[in-house]
């Protein structure tokens, strides 16, 4: 089940790219529907012990490290890429 921001986020380590092996693995895809808000979706990879933890870590990392407005953002973890390694799709609504 996807995680929708706002939620209580875990603390972010000083270097999430190293500690969580957090990385962006896909280009951002912008969608501009005829009605409703535009969205931007980006795929990330991150280490975590569960789907829920992976989704929360991506939200925490982006919230901490970037200026993005995460209101109504949705993080959705896909089946594990490898043990304890997750691909997480992050969809952000806004003006792009």
mmCIF file with all atom_site columns, C-alpha atoms in Angstrom:
data_model
loop_
_atom_site.group_PDB
_atom_site.id
_atom_site.type_symbol
_atom_site.label_atom_id
_atom_site.label_alt_id
_atom_site.label_comp_id
_atom_site.label_asym_id
_atom_site.label_entity_id
_atom_site.label_seq_id
_atom_site.pdbx_PDB_ins_code
_atom_site.Cartn_x
_atom_site.Cartn_y
_atom_site.Cartn_z
_atom_site.occupancy
_atom_site.B_iso_or_equiv
_atom_site.pdbx_formal_charge
_atom_site.auth_seq_id
_atom_site.auth_comp_id
_atom_site.auth_asym_id
_atom_site.auth_atom_id
_atom_site.pdbx_PDB_model_num
ATOM 1  C CA . UNK A 1 1  ? 0.000  0.000  0.000   1.00 0.00 ? 1  UNK A CA 1
ATOM 2  C CA . UNK A 1 2  ? 1.494  3.384  -0.940  1.00 0.00 ? 2  UNK A CA 1
ATOM 3  C CA . UNK A 1 3  ? 2.571  5.887  1.698   1.00 0.00 ? 3  UNK A CA 1
ATOM 4  C CA . UNK A 1 4  ? 1.047  9.361  1.329   1.00 0.00 ? 4  UNK A CA 1
ATOM 5  C CA . UNK A 1 5  ? 2.733  12.459 2.782   1.00 0.00 ? 5  UNK A CA 1
ATOM 6  C CA . UNK A 1 6  ? 2.307  13.956 5.349   1.00 0.00 ? 6  UNK A CA 1
ATOM 7  C CA . UNK A 1 7  ? 3.320  11.161 7.680   1.00 0.00 ? 7  UNK A CA 1
ATOM 8  C CA . UNK A 1 8  ? 5.788  10.945 10.523  1.00 0.00 ? 8  UNK A CA 1
ATOM 9  C CA . UNK A 1 9  ? 9.162  10.475 8.851   1.00 0.00 ? 9  UNK A CA 1
ATOM 10 C CA . UNK A 1 10 ? 12.203 8.659  10.222  1.00 0.00 ? 10 UNK A CA 1
ATOM 11 C CA . UNK A 1 11 ? 15.344 10.630 11.062  1.00 0.00 ? 11 UNK A CA 1
ATOM 12 C CA . UNK A 1 12 ? 17.639 11.097 8.076   1.00 0.00 ? 12 UNK A CA 1
ATOM 13 C CA . UNK A 1 13 ? 21.302 10.154 8.472   1.00 0.00 ? 13 UNK A CA 1
ATOM 14 C CA . UNK A 1 14 ? 23.960 12.735 7.628   1.00 0.00 ? 14 UNK A CA 1
ATOM 15 C CA . UNK A 1 15 ? 24.656 10.966 4.345   1.00 0.00 ? 15 UNK A CA 1
ATOM 16 C CA . UNK A 1 16 ? 21.580 9.005  3.216   1.00 0.00 ? 16 UNK A CA 1
ATOM 17 C CA . UNK A 1 17 ? 23.191 8.227  -0.131  1.00 0.00 ? 17 UNK A CA 1
ATOM 18 C CA . UNK A 1 18 ? 25.841 6.209  1.718   1.00 0.00 ? 18 UNK A CA 1
ATOM 19 C CA . UNK A 1 19 ? 23.935 4.952  4.773   1.00 0.00 ? 19 UNK A CA 1
ATOM 20 C CA . UNK A 1 20 ? 20.753 3.914  2.938   1.00 0.00 ? 20 UNK A CA 1
ATOM 21 C CA . UNK A 1 21 ? 22.415 3.551  -0.494  1.00 0.00 ? 21 UNK A CA 1
ATOM 22 C CA . UNK A 1 22 ? 19.730 5.970  -1.683  1.00 0.00 ? 22 UNK A CA 1
ATOM 23 C CA . UNK A 1 23 ? 19.890 6.846  -5.338  1.00 0.00 ? 23 UNK A CA 1
ATOM 24 C CA . UNK A 1 24 ? 17.755 8.118  -8.143  1.00 0.00 ? 24 UNK A CA 1
ATOM 25 C CA . UNK A 1 25 ? 17.525 5.463  -10.858 1.00 0.00 ? 25 UNK A CA 1
ATOM 26 C CA . UNK A 1 26 ? 15.107 6.985  -13.336 1.00 0.00 ? 26 UNK A CA 1
ATOM 27 C CA . UNK A 1 27 ? 14.306 10.183 -15.141 1.00 0.00 ? 27 UNK A CA 1
ATOM 28 C CA . UNK A 1 28 ? 11.425 12.279 -13.851 1.00 0.00 ? 28 UNK A CA 1
ATOM 29 C CA . UNK A 1 29 ? 8.262  11.865 -15.908 1.00 0.00 ? 29 UNK A CA 1
ATOM 30 C CA . UNK A 1 30 ? 5.956  14.899 -15.946 1.00 0.00 ? 30 UNK A CA 1
ATOM 31 C CA . UNK A 1 31 ? 2.252  14.334 -16.597 1.00 0.00 ? 31 UNK A CA 1
ATOM 32 C CA . UNK A 1 32 ? -0.104 17.218 -17.346 1.00 0.00 ? 32 UNK A CA 1
ATOM 33 C CA . UNK A 1 33 ? -3.688 15.934 -17.383 1.00 0.00 ? 33 UNK A CA 1
ATOM 34 C CA . UNK A 1 34 ? -6.519 17.958 -18.924 1.00 0.00 ? 34 UNK A CA 1
ATOM 35 C CA . UNK A 1 35 ? -8.060 18.195 -15.460 1.00 0.00 ? 35 UNK A CA 1
ATOM 36 C CA . UNK A 1 36 ? -6.460 18.177 -12.021 1.00 0.00 ? 36 UNK A CA 1
ATOM 37 C CA . UNK A 1 37 ? -2.899 18.809 -10.927 1.00 0.00 ? 37 UNK A CA 1
ATOM 38 C CA . UNK A 1 38 ? 0.197  17.979 -12.973 1.00 0.00 ? 38 UNK A CA 1
ATOM 39 C CA . UNK A 1 39 ? 2.450  15.344 -11.424 1.00 0.00 ? 39 UNK A CA 1
ATOM 40 C CA . UNK A 1 40 ? 6.112  14.401 -11.495 1.00 0.00 ? 40 UNK A CA 1
ATOM 41 C CA . UNK A 1 41 ? 7.103  10.748 -10.936 1.00 0.00 ? 41 UNK A CA 1
ATOM 42 C CA . UNK A 1 42 ? 10.666 9.599  -10.276 1.00 0.00 ? 42 UNK A CA 1
ATOM 43 C CA . UNK A 1 43 ? 12.049 6.130  -9.479  1.00 0.00 ? 43 UNK A CA 1
ATOM 44 C CA . UNK A 1 44 ? 14.510 5.687  -6.619  1.00 0.00 ? 44 UNK A CA 1
ATOM 45 C CA . UNK A 1 45 ? 16.387 2.746  -5.083  1.00 0.00 ? 45 UNK A CA 1
ATOM 46 C CA . UNK A 1 46 ? 16.977 2.486  -1.342  1.00 0.00 ? 46 UNK A CA 1
ATOM 47 C CA . UNK A 1 47 ? 17.950 -0.072 1.295   1.00 0.00 ? 47 UNK A CA 1
ATOM 48 C CA . UNK A 1 48 ? 15.251 -0.989 3.825   1.00 0.00 ? 48 UNK A CA 1
ATOM 49 C CA . UNK A 1 49 ? 13.928 -4.014 5.683   1.00 0.00 ? 49 UNK A CA 1
ATOM 50 C CA . UNK A 1 50 ? 10.349 -3.620 4.451   1.00 0.00 ? 50 UNK A CA 1
ATOM 51 C CA . UNK A 1 51 ? 8.202  -2.002 1.781   1.00 0.00 ? 51 UNK A CA 1
ATOM 52 C CA . UNK A 1 52 ? 6.804  0.537  4.281   1.00 0.00 ? 52 UNK A CA 1
ATOM 53 C CA . UNK A 1 53 ? 10.273 1.442  5.555   1.00 0.00 ? 53 UNK A CA 1
ATOM 54 C CA . UNK A 1 54 ? 11.515 1.962  1.975   1.00 0.00 ? 54 UNK A CA 1
ATOM 55 C CA . UNK A 1 55 ? 8.618  4.325  1.207   1.00 0.00 ? 55 UNK A CA 1
ATOM 56 C CA . UNK A 1 56 ? 9.175  6.321  4.405   1.00 0.00 ? 56 UNK A CA 1
ATOM 57 C CA . UNK A 1 57 ? 12.930 6.548  3.814   1.00 0.00 ? 57 UNK A CA 1
ATOM 58 C CA . UNK A 1 58 ? 12.478 7.932  0.300   1.00 0.00 ? 58 UNK A CA 1
ATOM 59 C CA . UNK A 1 59 ? 9.996  10.539 1.560   1.00 0.00 ? 59 UNK A CA 1
ATOM 60 C CA . UNK A 1 60 ? 12.322 11.462 4.448   1.00 0.00 ? 60 UNK A CA 1
ATOM 61 C CA . UNK A 1 61 ? 15.365 11.693 2.160   1.00 0.00 ? 61 UNK A CA 1
ATOM 62 C CA . UNK A 1 62 ? 13.641 13.921 -0.417  1.00 0.00 ? 62 UNK A CA 1
ATOM 63 C CA . UNK A 1 63 ? 12.024 16.046 2.292   1.00 0.00 ? 63 UNK A CA 1
ATOM 64 C CA . UNK A 1 64 ? 15.417 16.520 3.995   1.00 0.00 ? 64 UNK A CA 1
ATOM 65 C CA . UNK A 1 65 ? 17.727 16.930 1.007   1.00 0.00 ? 65 UNK A CA 1
ATOM 66 C CA . UNK A 1 66 ? 15.658 18.828 -1.553  1.00 0.00 ? 66 UNK A CA 1
ATOM 67 C CA . UNK A 1 67 ? 13.308 21.797 -1.703  1.00 0.00 ? 67 UNK A CA 1
ATOM 68 C CA . UNK A 1 68 ? 10.380 19.802 -3.092  1.00 0.00 ? 68 UNK A CA 1
ATOM 69 C CA . UNK A 1 69 ? 6.921  20.398 -1.642  1.00 0.00 ? 69 UNK A CA 1
ATOM 70 C CA . UNK A 1 70 ? 5.814  16.907 -0.689  1.00 0.00 ? 70 UNK A CA 1
ATOM 71 C CA . UNK A 1 71 ? 2.188  17.692 0.217   1.00 0.00 ? 71 UNK A CA 1
ATOM 72 C CA . UNK A 1 72 ? 0.106  14.850 -1.204  1.00 0.00 ? 72 UNK A CA 1
ATOM 73 C CA . UNK A 1 73 ? 3.215  13.074 -2.503  1.00 0.00 ? 73 UNK A CA 1
ATOM 74 C CA . UNK A 1 74 ? 2.877  9.308  -2.813  1.00 0.00 ? 74 UNK A CA 1
ATOM 75 C CA . UNK A 1 75 ? 5.718  6.812  -2.420  1.00 0.00 ? 75 UNK A CA 1
ATOM 76 C CA . UNK A 1 76 ? 5.091  3.299  -3.724  1.00 0.00 ? 76 UNK A CA 1
ATOM 77 C CA . UNK A 1 77 ? 7.641  0.519  -3.254  1.00 0.00 ? 77 UNK A CA 1
ATOM 78 C CA . UNK A 1 78 ? 7.781  -2.177 -5.901  1.00 0.00 ? 78 UNK A CA 1
ATOM 79 C CA . UNK A 1 79 ? 8.771  -5.781 -5.115  1.00 0.00 ? 79 UNK A CA 1
ATOM 80 C CA . UNK A 1 80 ? 12.316 -6.023 -3.805  1.00 0.00 ? 80 UNK A CA 1
ATOM 81 C CA . UNK A 1 81 ? 15.017 -5.602 -6.433  1.00 0.00 ? 81 UNK A CA 1
ATOM 82 C CA . UNK A 1 82 ? 17.324 -7.728 -4.263  1.00 0.00 ? 82 UNK A CA 1
ATOM 83 C CA . UNK A 1 83 ? 17.067 -8.623 -0.561  1.00 0.00 ? 83 UNK A CA 1
ATOM 84 C CA . UNK A 1 84 ? 16.658 -5.395 1.457   1.00 0.00 ? 84 UNK A CA 1
ATOM 85 C CA . UNK A 1 85 ? 16.879 -3.268 -1.719  1.00 0.00 ? 85 UNK A CA 1
ATOM 86 C CA . UNK A 1 86 ? 13.701 -1.588 -2.932  1.00 0.00 ? 86 UNK A CA 1
ATOM 87 C CA . UNK A 1 87 ? 12.683 0.458  -5.952  1.00 0.00 ? 87 UNK A CA 1
ATOM 88 C CA . UNK A 1 88 ? 10.335 3.243  -4.899  1.00 0.00 ? 88 UNK A CA 1
ATOM 89 C CA . UNK A 1 89 ? 8.270  5.390  -7.236  1.00 0.00 ? 89 UNK A CA 1
ATOM 90 C CA . UNK A 1 90 ? 7.723  8.902  -5.856  1.00 0.00 ? 90 UNK A CA 1
ATOM 91 C CA . UNK A 1 91 ? 4.826  10.897 -7.340  1.00 0.00 ? 91 UNK A CA 1
ATOM 92 C CA . UNK A 1 92 ? 4.594  14.599 -6.477  1.00 0.00 ? 92 UNK A CA 1
ATOM 93 C CA . UNK A 1 93 ? 1.678  16.845 -7.403  1.00 0.00 ? 93 UNK A CA 1
ATOM 94 C CA . UNK A 1 94 ? 2.342  20.480 -8.313  1.00 0.00 ? 94 UNK A CA 1
ATOM 95 C CA . UNK A 1 95 ? 3.141  23.034 -10.965 1.00 0.00 ? 95 UNK A CA 1
ATOM 96 C CA . UNK A 1 96 ? 6.045  21.873 -13.111 1.00 0.00 ? 96 UNK A CA 1
#
